[in-house]
PDB file of C-alpha atoms in Angstrom:
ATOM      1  CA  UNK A  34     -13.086 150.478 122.242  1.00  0.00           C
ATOM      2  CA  UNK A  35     -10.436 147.771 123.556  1.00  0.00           C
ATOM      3  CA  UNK A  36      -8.460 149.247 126.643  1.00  0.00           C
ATOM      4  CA  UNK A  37      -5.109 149.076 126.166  1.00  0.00           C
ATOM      5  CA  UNK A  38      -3.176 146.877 128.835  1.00  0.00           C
ATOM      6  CA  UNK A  39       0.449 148.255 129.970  1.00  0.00           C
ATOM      7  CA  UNK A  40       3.105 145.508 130.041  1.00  0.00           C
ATOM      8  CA  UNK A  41       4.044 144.530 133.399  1.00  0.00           C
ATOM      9  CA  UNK A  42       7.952 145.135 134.515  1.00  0.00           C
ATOM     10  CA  UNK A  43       8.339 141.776 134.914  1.00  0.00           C
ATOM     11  CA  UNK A  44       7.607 140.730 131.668  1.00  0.00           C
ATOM     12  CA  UNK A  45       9.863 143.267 130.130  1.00  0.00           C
ATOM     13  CA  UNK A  46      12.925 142.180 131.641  1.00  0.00           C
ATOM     14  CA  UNK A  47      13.980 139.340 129.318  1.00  0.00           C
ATOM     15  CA  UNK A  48      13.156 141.390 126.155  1.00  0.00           C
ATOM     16  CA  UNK A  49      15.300 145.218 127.074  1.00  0.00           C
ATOM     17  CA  UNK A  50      19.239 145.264 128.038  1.00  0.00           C
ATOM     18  CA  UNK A  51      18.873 149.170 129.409  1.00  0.00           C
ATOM     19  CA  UNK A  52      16.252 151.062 131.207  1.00  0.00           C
ATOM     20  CA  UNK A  53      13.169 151.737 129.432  1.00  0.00           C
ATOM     21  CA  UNK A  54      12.898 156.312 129.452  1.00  0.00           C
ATOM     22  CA  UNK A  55      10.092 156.286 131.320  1.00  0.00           C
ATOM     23  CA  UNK A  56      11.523 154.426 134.214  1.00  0.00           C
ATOM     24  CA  UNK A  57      14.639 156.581 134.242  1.00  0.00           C
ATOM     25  CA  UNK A  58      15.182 158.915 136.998  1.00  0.00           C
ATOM     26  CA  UNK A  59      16.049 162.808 136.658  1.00  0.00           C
ATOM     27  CA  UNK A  60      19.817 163.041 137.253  1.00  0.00           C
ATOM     28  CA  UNK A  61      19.538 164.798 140.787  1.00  0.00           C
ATOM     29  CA  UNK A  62      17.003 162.021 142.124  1.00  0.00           C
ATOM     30  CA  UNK A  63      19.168 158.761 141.546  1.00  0.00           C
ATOM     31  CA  UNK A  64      20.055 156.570 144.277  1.00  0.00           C
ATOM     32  CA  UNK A  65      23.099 157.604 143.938  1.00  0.00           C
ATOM     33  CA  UNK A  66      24.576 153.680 144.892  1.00  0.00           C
ATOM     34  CA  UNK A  67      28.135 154.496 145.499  1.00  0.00           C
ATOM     35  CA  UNK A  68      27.047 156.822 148.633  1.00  0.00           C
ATOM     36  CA  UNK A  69      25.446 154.397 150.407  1.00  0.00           C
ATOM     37  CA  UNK A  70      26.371 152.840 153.641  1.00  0.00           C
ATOM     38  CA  UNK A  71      26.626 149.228 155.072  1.00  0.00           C
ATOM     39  CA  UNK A  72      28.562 149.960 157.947  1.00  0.00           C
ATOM     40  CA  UNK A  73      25.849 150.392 160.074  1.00  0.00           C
ATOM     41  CA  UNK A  74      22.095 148.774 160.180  1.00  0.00           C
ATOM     42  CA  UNK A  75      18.693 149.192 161.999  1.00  0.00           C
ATOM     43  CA  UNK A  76      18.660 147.410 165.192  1.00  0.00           C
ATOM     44  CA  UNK A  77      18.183 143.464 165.955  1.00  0.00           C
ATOM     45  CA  UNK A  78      15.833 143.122 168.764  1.00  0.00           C
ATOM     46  CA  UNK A  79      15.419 139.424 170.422  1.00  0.00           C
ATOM     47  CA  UNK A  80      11.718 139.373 171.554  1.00  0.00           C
ATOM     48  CA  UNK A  81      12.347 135.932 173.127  1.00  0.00           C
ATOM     49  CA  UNK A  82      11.639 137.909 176.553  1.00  0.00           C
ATOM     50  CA  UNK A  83       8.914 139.912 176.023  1.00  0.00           C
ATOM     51  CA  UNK A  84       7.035 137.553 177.721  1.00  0.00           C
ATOM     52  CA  UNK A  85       9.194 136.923 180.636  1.00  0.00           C
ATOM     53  CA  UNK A  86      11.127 138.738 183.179  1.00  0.00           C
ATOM     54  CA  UNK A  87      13.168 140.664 180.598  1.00  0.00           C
ATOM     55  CA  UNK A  88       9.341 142.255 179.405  1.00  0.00           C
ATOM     56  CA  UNK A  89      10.947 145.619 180.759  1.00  0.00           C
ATOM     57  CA  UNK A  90      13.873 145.871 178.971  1.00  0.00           C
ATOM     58  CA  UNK A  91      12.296 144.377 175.640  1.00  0.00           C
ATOM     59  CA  UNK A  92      10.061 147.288 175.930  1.00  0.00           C
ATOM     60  CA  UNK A  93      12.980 150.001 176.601  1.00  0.00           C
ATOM     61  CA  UNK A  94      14.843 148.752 173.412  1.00  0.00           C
ATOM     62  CA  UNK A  95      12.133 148.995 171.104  1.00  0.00           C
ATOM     63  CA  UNK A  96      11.004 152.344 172.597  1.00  0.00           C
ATOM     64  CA  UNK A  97      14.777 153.535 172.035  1.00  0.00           C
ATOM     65  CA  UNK A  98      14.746 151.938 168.183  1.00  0.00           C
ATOM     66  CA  UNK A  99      11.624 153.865 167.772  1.00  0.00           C
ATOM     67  CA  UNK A 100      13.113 157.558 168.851  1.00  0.00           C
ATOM     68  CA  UNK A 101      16.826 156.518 167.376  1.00  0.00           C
ATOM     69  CA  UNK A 102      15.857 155.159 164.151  1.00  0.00           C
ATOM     70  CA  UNK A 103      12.334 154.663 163.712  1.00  0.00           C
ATOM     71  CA  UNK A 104      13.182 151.009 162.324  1.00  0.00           C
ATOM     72  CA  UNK A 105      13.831 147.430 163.968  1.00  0.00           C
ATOM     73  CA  UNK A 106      14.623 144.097 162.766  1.00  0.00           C
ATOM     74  CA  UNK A 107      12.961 141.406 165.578  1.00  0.00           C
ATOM     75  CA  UNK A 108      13.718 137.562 165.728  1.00  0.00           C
ATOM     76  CA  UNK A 109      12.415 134.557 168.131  1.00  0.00           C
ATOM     77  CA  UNK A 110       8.910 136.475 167.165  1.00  0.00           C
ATOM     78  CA  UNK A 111       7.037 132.856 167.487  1.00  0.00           C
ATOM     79  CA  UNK A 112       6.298 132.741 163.217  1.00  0.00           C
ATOM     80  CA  UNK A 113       8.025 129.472 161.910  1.00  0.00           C
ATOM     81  CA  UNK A 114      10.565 129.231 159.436  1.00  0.00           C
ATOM     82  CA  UNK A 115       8.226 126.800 157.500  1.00  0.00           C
ATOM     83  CA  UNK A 116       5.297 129.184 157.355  1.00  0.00           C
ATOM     84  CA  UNK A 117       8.368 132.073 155.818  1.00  0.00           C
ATOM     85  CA  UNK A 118       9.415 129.952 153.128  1.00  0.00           C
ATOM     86  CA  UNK A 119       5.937 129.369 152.190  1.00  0.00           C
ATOM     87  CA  UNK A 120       4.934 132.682 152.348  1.00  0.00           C
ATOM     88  CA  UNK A 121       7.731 133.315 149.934  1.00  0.00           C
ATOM     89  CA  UNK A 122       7.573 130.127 147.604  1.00  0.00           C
ATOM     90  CA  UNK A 123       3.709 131.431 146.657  1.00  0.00           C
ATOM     91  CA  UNK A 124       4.654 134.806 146.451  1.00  0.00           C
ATOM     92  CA  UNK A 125       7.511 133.823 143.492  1.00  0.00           C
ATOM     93  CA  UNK A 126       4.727 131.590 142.134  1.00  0.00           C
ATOM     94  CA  UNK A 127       2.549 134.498 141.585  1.00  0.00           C
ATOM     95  CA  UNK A 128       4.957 136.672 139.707  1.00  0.00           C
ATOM     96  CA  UNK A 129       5.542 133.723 137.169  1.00  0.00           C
ATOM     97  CA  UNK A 130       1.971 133.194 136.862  1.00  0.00           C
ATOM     98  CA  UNK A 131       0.947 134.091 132.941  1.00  0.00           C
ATOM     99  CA  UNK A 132       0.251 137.683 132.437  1.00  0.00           C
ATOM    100  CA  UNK A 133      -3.579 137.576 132.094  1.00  0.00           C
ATOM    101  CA  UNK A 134      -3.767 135.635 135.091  1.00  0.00           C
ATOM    102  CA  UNK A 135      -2.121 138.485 137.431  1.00  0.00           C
ATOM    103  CA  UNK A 136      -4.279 141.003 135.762  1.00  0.00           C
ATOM    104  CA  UNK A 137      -7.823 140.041 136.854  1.00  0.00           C
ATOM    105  CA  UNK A 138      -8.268 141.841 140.154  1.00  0.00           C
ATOM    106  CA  UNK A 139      -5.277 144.796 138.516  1.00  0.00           C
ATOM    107  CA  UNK A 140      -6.242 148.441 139.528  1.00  0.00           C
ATOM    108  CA  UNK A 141      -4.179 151.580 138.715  1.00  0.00           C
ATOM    109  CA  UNK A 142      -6.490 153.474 141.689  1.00  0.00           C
ATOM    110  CA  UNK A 143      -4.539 152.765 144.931  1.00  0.00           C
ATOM    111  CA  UNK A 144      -7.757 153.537 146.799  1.00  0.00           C
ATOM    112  CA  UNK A 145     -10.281 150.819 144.726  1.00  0.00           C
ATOM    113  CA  UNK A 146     -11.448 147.848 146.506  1.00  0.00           C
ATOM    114  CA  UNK A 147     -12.381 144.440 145.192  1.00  0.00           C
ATOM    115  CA  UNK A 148     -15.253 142.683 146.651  1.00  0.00           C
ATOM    116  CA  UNK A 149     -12.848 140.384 147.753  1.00  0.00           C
ATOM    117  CA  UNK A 150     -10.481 142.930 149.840  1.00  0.00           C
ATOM    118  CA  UNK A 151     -14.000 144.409 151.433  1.00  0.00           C
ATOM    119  CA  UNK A 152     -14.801 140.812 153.033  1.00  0.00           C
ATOM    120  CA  UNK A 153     -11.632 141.675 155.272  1.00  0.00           C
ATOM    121  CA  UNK A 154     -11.837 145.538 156.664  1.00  0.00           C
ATOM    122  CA  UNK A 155     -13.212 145.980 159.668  1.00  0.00           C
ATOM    123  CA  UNK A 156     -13.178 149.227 161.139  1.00  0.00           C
ATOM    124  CA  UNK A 157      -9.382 148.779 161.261  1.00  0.00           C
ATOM    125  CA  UNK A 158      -7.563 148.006 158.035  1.00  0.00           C
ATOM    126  CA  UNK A 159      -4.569 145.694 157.522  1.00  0.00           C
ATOM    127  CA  UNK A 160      -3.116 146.109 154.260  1.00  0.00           C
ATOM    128  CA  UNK A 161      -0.160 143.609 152.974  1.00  0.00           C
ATOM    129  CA  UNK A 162       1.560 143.906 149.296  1.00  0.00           C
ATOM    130  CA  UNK A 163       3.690 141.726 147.638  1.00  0.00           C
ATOM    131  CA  UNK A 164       6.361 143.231 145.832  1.00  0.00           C
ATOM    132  CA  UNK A 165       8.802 141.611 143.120  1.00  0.00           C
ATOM    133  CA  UNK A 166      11.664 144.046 141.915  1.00  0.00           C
ATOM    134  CA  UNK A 167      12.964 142.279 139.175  1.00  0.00           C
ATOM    135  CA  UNK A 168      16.752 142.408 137.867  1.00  0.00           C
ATOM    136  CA  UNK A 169      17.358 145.775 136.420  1.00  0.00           C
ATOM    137  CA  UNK A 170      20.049 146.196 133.820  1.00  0.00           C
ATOM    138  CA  UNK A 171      20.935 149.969 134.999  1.00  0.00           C
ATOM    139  CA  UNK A 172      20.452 149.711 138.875  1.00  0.00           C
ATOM    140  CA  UNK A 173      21.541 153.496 139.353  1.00  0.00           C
ATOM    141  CA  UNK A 174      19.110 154.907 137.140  1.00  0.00           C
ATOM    142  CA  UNK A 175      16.227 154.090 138.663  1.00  0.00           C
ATOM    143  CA  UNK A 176      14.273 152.488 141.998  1.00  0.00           C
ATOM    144  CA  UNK A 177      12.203 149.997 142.635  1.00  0.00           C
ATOM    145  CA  UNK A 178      10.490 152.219 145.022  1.00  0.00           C
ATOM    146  CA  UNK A 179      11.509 155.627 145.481  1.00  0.00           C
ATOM    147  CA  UNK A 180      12.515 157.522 148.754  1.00  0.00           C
ATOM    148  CA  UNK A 181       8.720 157.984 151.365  1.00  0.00           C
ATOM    149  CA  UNK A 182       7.418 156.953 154.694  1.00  0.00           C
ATOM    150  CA  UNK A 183       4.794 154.963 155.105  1.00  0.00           C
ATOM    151  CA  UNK A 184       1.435 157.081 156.070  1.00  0.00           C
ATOM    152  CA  UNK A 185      -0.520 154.044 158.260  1.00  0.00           C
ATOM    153  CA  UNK A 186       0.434 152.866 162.011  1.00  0.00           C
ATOM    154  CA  UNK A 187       2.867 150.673 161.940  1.00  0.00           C
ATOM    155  CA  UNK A 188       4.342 148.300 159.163  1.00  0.00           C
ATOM    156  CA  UNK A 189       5.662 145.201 158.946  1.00  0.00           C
ATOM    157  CA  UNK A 190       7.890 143.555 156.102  1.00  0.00           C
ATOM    158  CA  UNK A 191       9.488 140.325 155.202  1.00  0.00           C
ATOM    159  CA  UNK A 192      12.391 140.711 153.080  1.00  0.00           C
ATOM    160  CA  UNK A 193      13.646 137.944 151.476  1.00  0.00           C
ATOM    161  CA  UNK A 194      17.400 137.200 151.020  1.00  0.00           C
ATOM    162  CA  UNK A 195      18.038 139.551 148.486  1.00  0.00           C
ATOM    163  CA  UNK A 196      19.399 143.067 150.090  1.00  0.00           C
ATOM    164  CA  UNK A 197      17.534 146.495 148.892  1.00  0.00           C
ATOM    165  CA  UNK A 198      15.977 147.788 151.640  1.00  0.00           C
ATOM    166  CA  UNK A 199      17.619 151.402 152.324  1.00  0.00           C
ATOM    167  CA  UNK A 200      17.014 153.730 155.344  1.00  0.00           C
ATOM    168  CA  UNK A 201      17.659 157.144 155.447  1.00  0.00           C
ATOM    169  CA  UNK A 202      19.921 157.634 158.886  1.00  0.00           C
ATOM    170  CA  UNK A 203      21.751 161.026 160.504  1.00  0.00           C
ATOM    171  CA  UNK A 204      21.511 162.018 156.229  1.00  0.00           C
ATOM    172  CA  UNK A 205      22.978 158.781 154.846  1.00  0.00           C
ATOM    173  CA  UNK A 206      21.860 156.289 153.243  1.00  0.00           C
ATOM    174  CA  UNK A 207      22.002 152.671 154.991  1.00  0.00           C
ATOM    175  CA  UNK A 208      21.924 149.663 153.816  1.00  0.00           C
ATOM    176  CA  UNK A 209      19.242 147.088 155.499  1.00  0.00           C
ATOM    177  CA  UNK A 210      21.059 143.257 155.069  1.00  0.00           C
ATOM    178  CA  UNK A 211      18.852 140.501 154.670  1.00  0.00           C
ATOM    179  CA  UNK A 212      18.817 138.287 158.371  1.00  0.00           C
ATOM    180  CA  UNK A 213      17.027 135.014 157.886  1.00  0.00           C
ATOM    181  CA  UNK A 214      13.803 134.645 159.002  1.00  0.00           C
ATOM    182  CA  UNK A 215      13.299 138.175 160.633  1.00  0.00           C
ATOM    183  CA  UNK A 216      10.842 140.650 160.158  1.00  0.00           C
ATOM    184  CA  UNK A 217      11.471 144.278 159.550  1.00  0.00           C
ATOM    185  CA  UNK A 218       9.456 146.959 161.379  1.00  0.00           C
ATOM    186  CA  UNK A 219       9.204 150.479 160.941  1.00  0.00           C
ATOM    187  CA  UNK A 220       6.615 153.532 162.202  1.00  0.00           C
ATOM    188  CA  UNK A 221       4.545 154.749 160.260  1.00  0.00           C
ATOM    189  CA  UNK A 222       3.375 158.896 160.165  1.00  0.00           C
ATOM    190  CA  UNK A 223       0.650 158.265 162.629  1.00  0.00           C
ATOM    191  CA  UNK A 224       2.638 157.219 165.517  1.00  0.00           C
ATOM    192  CA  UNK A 225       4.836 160.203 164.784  1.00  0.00           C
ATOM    193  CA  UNK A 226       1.867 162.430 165.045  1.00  0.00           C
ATOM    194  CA  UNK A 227       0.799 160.295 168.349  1.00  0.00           C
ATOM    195  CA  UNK A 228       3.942 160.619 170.252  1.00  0.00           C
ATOM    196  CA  UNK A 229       4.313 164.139 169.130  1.00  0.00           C
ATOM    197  CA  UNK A 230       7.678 163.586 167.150  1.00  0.00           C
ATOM    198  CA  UNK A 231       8.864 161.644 169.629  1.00  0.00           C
ATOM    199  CA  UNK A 232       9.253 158.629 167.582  1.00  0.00           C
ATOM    200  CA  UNK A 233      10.277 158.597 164.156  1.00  0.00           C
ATOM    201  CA  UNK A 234       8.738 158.116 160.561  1.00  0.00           C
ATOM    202  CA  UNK A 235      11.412 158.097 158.652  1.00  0.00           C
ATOM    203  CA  UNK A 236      12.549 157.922 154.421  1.00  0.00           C
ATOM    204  CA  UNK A 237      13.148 154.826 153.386  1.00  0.00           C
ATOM    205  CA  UNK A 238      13.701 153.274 149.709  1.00  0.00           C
ATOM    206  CA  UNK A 239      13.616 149.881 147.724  1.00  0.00           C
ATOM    207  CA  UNK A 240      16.682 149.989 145.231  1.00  0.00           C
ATOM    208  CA  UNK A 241      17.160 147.043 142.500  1.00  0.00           C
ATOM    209  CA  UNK A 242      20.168 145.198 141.535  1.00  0.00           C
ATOM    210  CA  UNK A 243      21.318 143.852 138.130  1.00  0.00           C
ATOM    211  CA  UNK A 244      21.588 139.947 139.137  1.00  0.00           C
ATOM    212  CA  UNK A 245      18.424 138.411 141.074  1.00  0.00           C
ATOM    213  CA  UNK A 246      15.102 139.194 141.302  1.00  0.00           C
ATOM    214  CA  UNK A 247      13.809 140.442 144.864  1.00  0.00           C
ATOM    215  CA  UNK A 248      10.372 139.768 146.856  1.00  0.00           C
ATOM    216  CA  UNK A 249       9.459 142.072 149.597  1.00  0.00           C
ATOM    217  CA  UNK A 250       6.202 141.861 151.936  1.00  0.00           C
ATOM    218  CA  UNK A 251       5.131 144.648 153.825  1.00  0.00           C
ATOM    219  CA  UNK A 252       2.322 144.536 156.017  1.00  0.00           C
ATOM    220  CA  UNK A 253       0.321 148.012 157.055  1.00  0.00           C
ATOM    221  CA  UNK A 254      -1.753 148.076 159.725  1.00  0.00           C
ATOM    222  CA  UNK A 255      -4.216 151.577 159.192  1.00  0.00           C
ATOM    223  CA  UNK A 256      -6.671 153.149 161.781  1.00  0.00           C
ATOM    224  CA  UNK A 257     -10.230 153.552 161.291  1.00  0.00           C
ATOM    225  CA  UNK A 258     -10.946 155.869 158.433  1.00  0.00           C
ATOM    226  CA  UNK A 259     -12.901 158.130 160.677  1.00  0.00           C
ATOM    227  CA  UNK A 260     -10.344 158.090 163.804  1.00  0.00           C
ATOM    228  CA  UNK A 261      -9.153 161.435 165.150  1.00  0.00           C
ATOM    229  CA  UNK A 262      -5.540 161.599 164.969  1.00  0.00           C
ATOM    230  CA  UNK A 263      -3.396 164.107 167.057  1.00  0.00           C
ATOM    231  CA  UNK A 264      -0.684 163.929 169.623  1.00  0.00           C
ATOM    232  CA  UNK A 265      -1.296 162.239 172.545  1.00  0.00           C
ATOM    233  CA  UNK A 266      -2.461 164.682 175.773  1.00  0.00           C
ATOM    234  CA  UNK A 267      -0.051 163.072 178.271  1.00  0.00           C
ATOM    235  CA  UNK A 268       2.594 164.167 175.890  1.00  0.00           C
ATOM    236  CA  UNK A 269       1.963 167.431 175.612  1.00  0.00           C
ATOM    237  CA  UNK A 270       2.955 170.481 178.092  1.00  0.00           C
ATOM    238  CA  UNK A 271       4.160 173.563 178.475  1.00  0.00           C
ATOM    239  CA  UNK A 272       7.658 172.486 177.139  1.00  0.00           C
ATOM    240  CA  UNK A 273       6.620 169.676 174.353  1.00  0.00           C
ATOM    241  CA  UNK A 274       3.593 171.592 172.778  1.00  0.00           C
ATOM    242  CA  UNK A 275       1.535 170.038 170.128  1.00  0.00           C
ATOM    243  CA  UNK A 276       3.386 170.260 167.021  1.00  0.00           C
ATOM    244  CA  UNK A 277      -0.027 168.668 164.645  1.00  0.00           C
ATOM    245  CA  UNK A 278      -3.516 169.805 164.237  1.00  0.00           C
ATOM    246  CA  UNK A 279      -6.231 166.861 164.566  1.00  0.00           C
ATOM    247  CA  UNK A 280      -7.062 165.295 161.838  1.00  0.00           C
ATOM    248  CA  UNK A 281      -9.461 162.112 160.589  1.00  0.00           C
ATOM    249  CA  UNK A 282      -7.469 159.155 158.899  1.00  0.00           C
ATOM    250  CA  UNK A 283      -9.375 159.205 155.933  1.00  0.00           C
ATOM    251  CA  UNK A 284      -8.322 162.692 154.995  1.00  0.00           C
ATOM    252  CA  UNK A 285      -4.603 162.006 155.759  1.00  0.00           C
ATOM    253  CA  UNK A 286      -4.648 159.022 153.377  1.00  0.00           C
ATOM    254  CA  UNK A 287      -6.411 160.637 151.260  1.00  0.00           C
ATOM    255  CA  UNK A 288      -3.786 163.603 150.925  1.00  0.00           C
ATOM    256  CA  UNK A 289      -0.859 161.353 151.110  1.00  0.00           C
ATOM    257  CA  UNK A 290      -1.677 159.678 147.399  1.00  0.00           C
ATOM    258  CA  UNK A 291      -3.000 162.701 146.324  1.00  0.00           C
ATOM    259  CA  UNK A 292       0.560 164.123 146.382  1.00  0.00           C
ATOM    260  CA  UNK A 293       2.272 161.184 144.496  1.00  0.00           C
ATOM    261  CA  UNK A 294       5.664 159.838 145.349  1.00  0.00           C
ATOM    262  CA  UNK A 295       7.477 162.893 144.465  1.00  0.00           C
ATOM    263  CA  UNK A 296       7.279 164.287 147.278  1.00  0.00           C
ATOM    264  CA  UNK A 297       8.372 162.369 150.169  1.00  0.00           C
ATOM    265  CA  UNK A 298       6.636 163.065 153.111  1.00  0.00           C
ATOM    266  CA  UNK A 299       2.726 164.446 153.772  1.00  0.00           C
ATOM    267  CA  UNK A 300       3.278 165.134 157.789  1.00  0.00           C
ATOM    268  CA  UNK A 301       4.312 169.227 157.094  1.00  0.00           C
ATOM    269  CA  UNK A 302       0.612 169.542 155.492  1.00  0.00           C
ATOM    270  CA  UNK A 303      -0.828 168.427 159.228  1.00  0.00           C
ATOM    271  CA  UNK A 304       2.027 170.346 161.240  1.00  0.00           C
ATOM    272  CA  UNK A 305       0.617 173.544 163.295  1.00  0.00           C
TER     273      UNK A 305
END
């Protein structure tokens, strides 16, 4: 029997003027686009002196973006402009590659490796995706990705020039504008867990827009499948006690797609 291919988003756009159903969210969970905030943003740290006498306070402000908002933009982080755009041009390429092209190495199974993706993994894992959110003709009844945190280490994105990056801050909404040539980076569950809640995972979305397509690149860098997670020992005492039971990796991520994307966060499962 032939298997049945689902058309990609992309290659719907030109053909539909409204949401397709099955893409439409339930009334209660829509971004809801008129609520959100662009007064304020994640912080811009300059790492220009991490390296230098001003190592110190680098380190304070990123320790301070890590317990105040869990995300950071950074710039003068030594990756060339050229080497961006590049990153970027391909990426666009890709997406306006011919459909059966983009579907040879397509899994719905978030947790299936190629032979290709195996060559790579250590004991350690570094996972990047390349997103493309194309124009969406109802931008408030849906998202490109819905409202999670990120279950690995520590990620790091490249957003292009086209805003829809959203962070959930003090129970608003904000707003992450584009800066050129910047990288975005947020913690993940695990150093939550690590530093005992001291620093934050926190809910973040990708929303879509009804003019330009948008190209995100995240980066996730992943433990070892079989390391023992739990909050650090120096962190704990008789006033901060451990607020998650140890844990491997492998079952956390694991659990976390397990649960799907309606529910946003997989931390209360681990909490003691």
């Amino acid at each position: 029997m032939a298997t049945t291919i689902k058309p990609l988003l992309t290659d719907l756009v030109s053909t539909v003027s409204s949401v397709p159903p099955n893409y439409v969210r339930p009334e209660s969970d829509r971004p809801k686009l008129n609520e959100v905030t662009f007064d304020h943003s994640i912080p811009l740290l300059d790492l220009q002196g991490l390296h230098g006498p001003n190592h110190s306070s680098v380190i304070k402000e990123i320790g301070e973006a890590c317990q105040n908002y869990g995300f950071f933009q950074v710039k003068n982080h030594g990756i060339s402009p050229e080497v961006i755009d590049k990153m970027l041009h391909v990426s666009k390429e890709f997406f306006h590659l011919p459909e059966s092209e983009r579907l040879k190495n397509y899994s719905d199974d978030p947790m299936k490796t190629t032979r290709l993706s195996t060559s790579f993994n250590g004991k350690h894992a570094q996972h990047m995706a390349i997103n493309c959110y194309p124009p969406c003709p109802e931008p408030e009844l849906t998202y490109g990705l819905p409202a999670h945190a990120d279950p690995n280490v520590i990620t790091i994105l490249l957003q292009a020039d086209v805003p829809g990056l959203q962070v959930l801050k003090d129970g608003k909404w904000t707003a992450v504008s584009p800066v050129p040539y910047t990288f975005i980076v947020n913690i993940g569950d695990q150093i939550q867990v690590v530093s005992n809640d001291r620093y934050k995972s926190v809910l973040h979305r990708a929303v879509v827009n009804c003019k330009e397509e948008r190209i995100s690149i995240p980066t996730f860098y992943c433990p070892s499948p079989d390391a023992v997670m739990r909050p650090a020992p120096q962190l704990i005492d008789d006033d901060h006690p451990p607020l998650y039971r140890s844990y491997s990796y492998s079952e956390y991520y694991q659990k976390f797609w397990k649960r799907g994307l309606n529910a946003e966060t997989c931390l209360d499962m681990f909490k003691i």
